[in-house]
CSV table of C-alpha atoms and ligand atoms in Angstrom, one decimal:
chain,number,residue,atom,x,y,z
A,160,MET,CA,10.7,2.5,11.8
A,161,PRO,CA,10.9,2.8,8.0
A,162,LYS,CA,8.2,4.9,6.5
A,163,ILE,CA,5.8,4.7,3.5
A,164,LEU,CA,4.6,8.1,2.1
A,165,LEU,CA,1.1,7.5,0.8
A,166,THR,CA,-0.5,10.5,-0.9
A,167,GLY,CA,-4.0,11.2,-2.1
A,168,PHE,CA,-5.4,14.2,-3.9
A,169,GLN,CA,-8.0,16.9,-3.0
A,170,PRO,CA,-11.3,16.7,-4.9
A,171,PHE,CA,-11.4,18.0,-8.5
A,172,GLY,CA,-13.7,18.1,-11.5
A,173,GLY,CA,-16.9,18.9,-9.6
A,174,GLU,CA,-16.5,16.0,-7.1
A,175,VAL,CA,-16.8,16.8,-3.4
A,176,ILE,CA,-14.5,13.9,-2.3
A,177,ASN,CA,-11.5,12.2,-3.9
A,178,PRO,CA,-11.3,8.4,-3.2
A,179,SER,CA,-7.5,8.6,-3.2
A,180,TRP,CA,-7.5,10.8,0.0
A,181,GLN,CA,-10.2,8.6,1.6
A,182,VAL,CA,-7.9,5.6,1.2
A,183,ALA,CA,-4.7,7.4,2.2
A,184,SER,CA,-6.3,9.0,5.3
A,185,HIS,CA,-7.7,5.7,6.5
A,186,LEU,CA,-4.2,4.2,6.4
A,187,ASN,CA,-2.4,7.1,8.0
A,188,GLY,CA,-0.4,5.8,11.0
A,189,VAL,CA,-1.1,2.2,10.2
A,190,VAL,CA,2.0,-0.2,10.4
A,191,ILE,CA,2.2,-2.9,7.8
A,192,ASP,CA,5.0,-5.4,8.1
A,193,GLY,CA,7.2,-3.0,10.1
A,194,TYR,CA,6.6,0.0,7.8
A,195,GLU,CA,4.7,3.0,9.1
A,196,ILE,CA,2.3,4.8,6.7
A,197,VAL,CA,2.4,8.6,6.6
A,198,ALA,CA,-0.5,10.0,4.6
A,199,ALA,CA,-0.8,13.4,3.0
A,200,GLU,CA,-3.4,15.2,1.0
A,201,ILE,CA,-2.1,16.9,-2.1
A,202,PRO,CA,-3.6,19.9,-4.0
A,203,VAL,CA,-4.8,19.3,-7.6
A,204,ALA,CA,-2.4,22.0,-8.8
A,205,ARG,CA,0.3,21.6,-11.4
A,206,PHE,CA,3.3,23.0,-9.5
A,207,GLU,CA,2.2,22.8,-5.8
A,208,ALA,CA,1.6,19.0,-6.1
A,209,LEU,CA,5.2,18.0,-6.8
A,210,ASP,CA,6.6,20.7,-4.5
A,211,LEU,CA,4.6,19.4,-1.6
A,212,ILE,CA,5.4,15.7,-2.2
A,213,ILE,CA,9.1,16.4,-2.6
A,214,SER,CA,9.1,18.4,0.7
A,215,LEU,CA,7.3,15.5,2.4
A,216,ILE,CA,10.0,13.1,1.0
A,217,GLU,CA,12.7,15.3,2.4
A,218,LYS,CA,11.0,15.6,5.7
A,219,HIS,CA,10.0,11.9,6.3
A,220,GLN,CA,12.7,10.1,4.3
A,221,PRO,CA,10.3,7.3,3.3
A,222,GLU,CA,11.7,4.1,1.7
A,223,ILE,CA,8.5,3.7,-0.3
A,224,ILE,CA,6.4,6.4,-1.9
A,225,ILE,CA,2.9,5.6,-3.3
A,226,ASN,CA,1.0,8.4,-4.9
A,227,VAL,CA,-2.7,7.8,-5.5
A,228,GLY,CA,-5.3,9.5,-7.7
A,229,GLN,CA,-8.9,9.1,-8.8
A,230,ALA,CA,-9.5,7.7,-12.3
A,231,GLY,CA,-13.2,8.0,-12.6
A,232,GLY,CA,-14.5,5.4,-15.0
A,233,ARG,CA,-11.9,2.8,-14.3
A,234,GLN,CA,-13.2,-0.5,-12.9
A,235,GLU,CA,-10.1,-1.8,-11.1
A,236,ILE,CA,-7.3,-0.6,-9.0
A,237,THR,CA,-4.7,0.2,-11.7
A,238,VAL,CA,-1.0,0.2,-10.9
A,239,GLU,CA,0.7,2.6,-13.3
A,240,ARG,CA,3.8,1.3,-15.0
A,241,ILE,CA,5.1,4.6,-16.5
A,242,GLY,CA,4.9,8.3,-16.4
A,243,ILE,CA,5.4,10.3,-19.6
A,244,ASN,CA,7.1,13.7,-19.9
A,245,VAL,CA,4.1,15.7,-21.1
A,246,ASP,CA,1.4,17.9,-19.5
A,247,ASP,CA,-1.7,18.0,-21.8
A,248,TYR,CA,-4.6,18.8,-19.5
A,249,GLY,CA,-8.1,18.3,-20.9
A,250,ALA,CA,-9.5,20.6,-18.2
A,251,PRO,CA,-7.9,23.2,-15.9
A,252,ASP,CA,-6.5,22.0,-12.5
A,253,ASN,CA,-7.9,23.5,-9.3
A,254,ALA,CA,-5.3,26.4,-9.6
A,255,GLY,CA,-6.5,27.2,-13.2
A,256,ASN,CA,-3.5,25.7,-15.0
A,257,GLN,CA,-4.2,24.1,-18.3
A,258,PRO,CA,-0.9,23.3,-20.1
A,259,ILE,CA,-1.3,21.9,-23.6
A,260,ASP,CA,1.5,19.7,-25.0
A,261,GLU,CA,4.1,21.1,-22.6
A,262,PRO,CA,7.0,19.0,-21.2
A,263,ILE,CA,7.0,18.4,-17.5
A,264,GLU,CA,10.8,18.6,-17.5
A,265,GLU,CA,12.4,20.5,-20.4
A,266,GLY,CA,15.0,18.2,-21.9
A,267,GLY,CA,14.1,15.3,-19.5
A,268,PRO,CA,13.6,11.7,-20.6
A,269,ALA,CA,10.4,10.9,-22.6
A,270,ALA,CA,9.3,8.6,-19.8
A,271,VAL,CA,10.2,7.2,-16.4
A,272,PHE,CA,9.1,3.8,-15.1
A,273,SER,CA,7.6,3.2,-11.7
A,274,THR,CA,10.1,1.6,-9.4
A,275,LEU,CA,7.4,-0.4,-7.6
A,276,PRO,CA,6.9,-4.1,-8.4
A,277,VAL,CA,3.7,-3.5,-10.3
A,278,LYS,CA,3.1,-7.1,-11.4
A,279,ALA,CA,3.5,-8.4,-7.8
A,280,MET,CA,1.2,-5.8,-6.5
A,281,VAL,CA,-1.5,-6.6,-9.0
A,282,GLU,CA,-1.2,-10.3,-8.4
A,283,ALA,CA,-1.4,-9.8,-4.6
A,284,MET,CA,-4.6,-7.8,-5.0
A,285,ARG,CA,-6.2,-10.3,-7.3
A,286,ILE,CA,-5.4,-13.2,-4.9
A,287,ALA,CA,-7.0,-11.2,-2.1
A,288,GLY,CA,-10.2,-10.9,-4.3
A,289,VAL,CA,-9.6,-7.2,-5.3
A,290,PRO,CA,-10.0,-6.3,-9.0
A,291,ALA,CA,-6.6,-4.9,-10.1
A,292,ALA,CA,-4.6,-4.5,-13.3
A,293,VAL,CA,-1.4,-3.0,-14.6
A,294,SER,CA,-2.0,0.3,-16.5
A,295,ASN,CA,0.4,1.6,-19.2
A,296,SER,CA,-0.9,5.1,-19.2
A,297,ALA,CA,-1.6,7.5,-16.3
A,298,GLY,CA,-3.1,10.0,-18.8
A,299,THR,CA,-1.6,13.5,-19.3
A,300,TYR,CA,-3.2,15.3,-16.4
A,301,LEU,CA,-1.8,15.9,-12.9
A,302,CYS,CA,-1.6,12.2,-11.9
A,303,ASN,CA,0.8,11.5,-14.8
A,304,HIS,CA,2.7,14.7,-13.8
A,305,VAL,CA,3.3,13.1,-10.4
A,306,ALA,CA,3.8,9.5,-11.9
A,307,TYR,CA,6.7,11.1,-13.9
A,308,GLY,CA,7.8,13.7,-11.5
A,309,ILE,CA,8.4,11.7,-8.4
A,310,PRO,CA,10.4,8.7,-9.8
A,311,ARG,CA,12.3,11.3,-11.9
A,312,TYR,CA,13.1,13.3,-8.7
A,313,LEU,CA,14.4,10.2,-7.0
A,314,GLN,CA,16.4,9.2,-10.0
A,315,LYS,CA,18.1,12.6,-10.2
A,316,ASN,CA,18.9,12.5,-6.6
A,317,SER,CA,20.2,8.9,-6.7
A,318,SER,CA,17.7,8.0,-4.1
A,319,GLU,CA,17.3,4.4,-2.9
A,320,ALA,CA,13.6,5.0,-2.3
A,321,VAL,CA,11.0,3.3,-4.6
A,322,ALA,CA,8.0,5.1,-6.0
A,323,GLY,CA,5.0,4.7,-8.2
A,324,PHE,CA,1.4,5.7,-8.9
A,325,ILE,CA,-1.9,3.9,-8.4
A,326,HIS,CA,-5.2,5.1,-9.9
A,327,ILE,CA,-8.4,4.0,-8.3
A,328,PRO,CA,-12.1,4.1,-9.3
A,329,PHE,CA,-14.9,6.3,-7.9
A,330,LEU,CA,-16.3,5.4,-4.5
A,331,PRO,CA,-20.0,4.1,-4.6
A,332,GLU,CA,-21.3,7.4,-3.3
A,333,GLN,CA,-19.7,9.2,-6.2
A,334,ALA,CA,-21.1,6.7,-8.7
A,335,ALA,CA,-24.6,6.8,-7.2
A,336,LYS,CA,-25.0,10.4,-8.5
A,337,PHE,CA,-25.1,9.2,-12.1
A,338,ARG,CA,-26.3,6.2,-14.1
A,339,GLY,CA,-23.7,3.7,-15.3
A,340,ARG,CA,-20.6,4.7,-13.3
A,341,SER,CA,-18.4,2.0,-12.0
A,342,SER,CA,-17.1,2.2,-8.4
A,343,MET,CA,-15.3,0.3,-5.7
A,344,ALA,CA,-16.1,0.2,-2.0
A,345,LEU,CA,-13.7,1.8,0.5
A,346,ASP,CA,-13.2,-1.5,2.3
A,347,THR,CA,-12.2,-3.2,-0.9
A,348,LEU,CA,-9.8,-0.4,-1.8
A,349,ILE,CA,-8.2,-0.6,1.7
A,350,LEU,CA,-7.8,-4.4,1.5
A,351,GLY,CA,-6.2,-3.9,-2.0
A,352,PHE,CA,-3.7,-1.3,-0.7
A,353,THR,CA,-2.9,-3.4,2.3
A,354,VAL,CA,-1.9,-6.4,0.3
A,355,ALA,CA,-0.2,-4.3,-2.5
A,356,ILE,CA,2.0,-2.7,0.2
A,357,LYS,CA,2.9,-6.1,1.6
A,358,ALA,CA,3.9,-7.1,-2.0
A,359,ILE,CA,6.1,-4.0,-2.3
A,360,ILE,CA,7.8,-4.8,1.0
A,361,ALA,CA,8.3,-8.4,-0.1
A,362,ASN,CA,9.5,-7.5,-3.6
A,363,PRO,CA,11.8,-4.5,-3.1
A,364,LYS,CA,12.9,-4.4,-6.8
A,365,ALA,CA,10.9,-3.1,-9.7
A,366,ASP,CA,9.9,-5.5,-12.5
A,367,ILE,CA,11.7,-3.7,-15.2
A,368,LYS,CA,15.4,-4.1,-15.1
A,369,ALA,CA,16.6,-2.5,-18.3
A,370,VAL,CA,14.7,-1.1,-21.3
A,371,GLY,CA,16.6,0.7,-24.0
A,372,GLY,CA,15.9,4.4,-24.5
A,373,VAL,CA,13.8,4.9,-21.5
A,374,THR,CA,15.2,5.5,-18.0
A,375,HIS,CA,13.9,4.1,-14.8
B,168,LIG,N1,-6.9,12.3,-10.5
B,168,LIG,C1,-6.4,13.2,-11.5
B,168,LIG,C2,-5.6,14.3,-10.8
B,168,LIG,C3,-6.0,14.2,-9.4
B,168,LIG,C4,-6.7,12.9,-9.3
B,168,LIG,O1,-7.1,12.4,-8.2
B,168,LIG,C5,-5.6,12.5,-12.7
B,168,LIG,O2,-6.0,11.3,-12.9
B,168,LIG,O3,-4.8,13.1,-13.3
């Protein structure tokens, strides 16, 4: 059966859970439209994250790769359109790395597009009643590192697999610790991911066909 690699991150920044791993672990082993989901938890560590995801790609040979991270403060499930070639961390990662203005890949392209059908995914989630939007920036922390690094790895290896990044809000139990934090319930997140994955399977080509100066 073809596979989908769905990764979430370990907690970081003082949180004790990361909603991305809550979602991914709930979907581990689930079959959606003939594709089996394989979930993995990734360390919030600059070099280990890509190394582990790439080793999982080599092991499982997934046709679809979806990397997920927490974007505390966002109100919707945001499907990232692009990863940029810069590490500029506002805080150290869990391994103590805090690169400032460093390229992810020396001499690599400035940016790499997601090869997922981002618009179709957002539309499917909205139709299902799940707040969702396209995002044009995954930031400059580890999630952007992965949003750039994984499609770039596939591109360099002429892989047929498609890949992209999704940022999700806090869970209600994270938001409840402070005033004024937005959140999304786990059931809503899981519904959103389920219909977004169906949209990927139904729309195997990315939206962006050709954009000058930026590779995808
Ligand atoms: N979110 C961080 C890294 C890990 C995570 O879940 C980010 O948005 O870069």
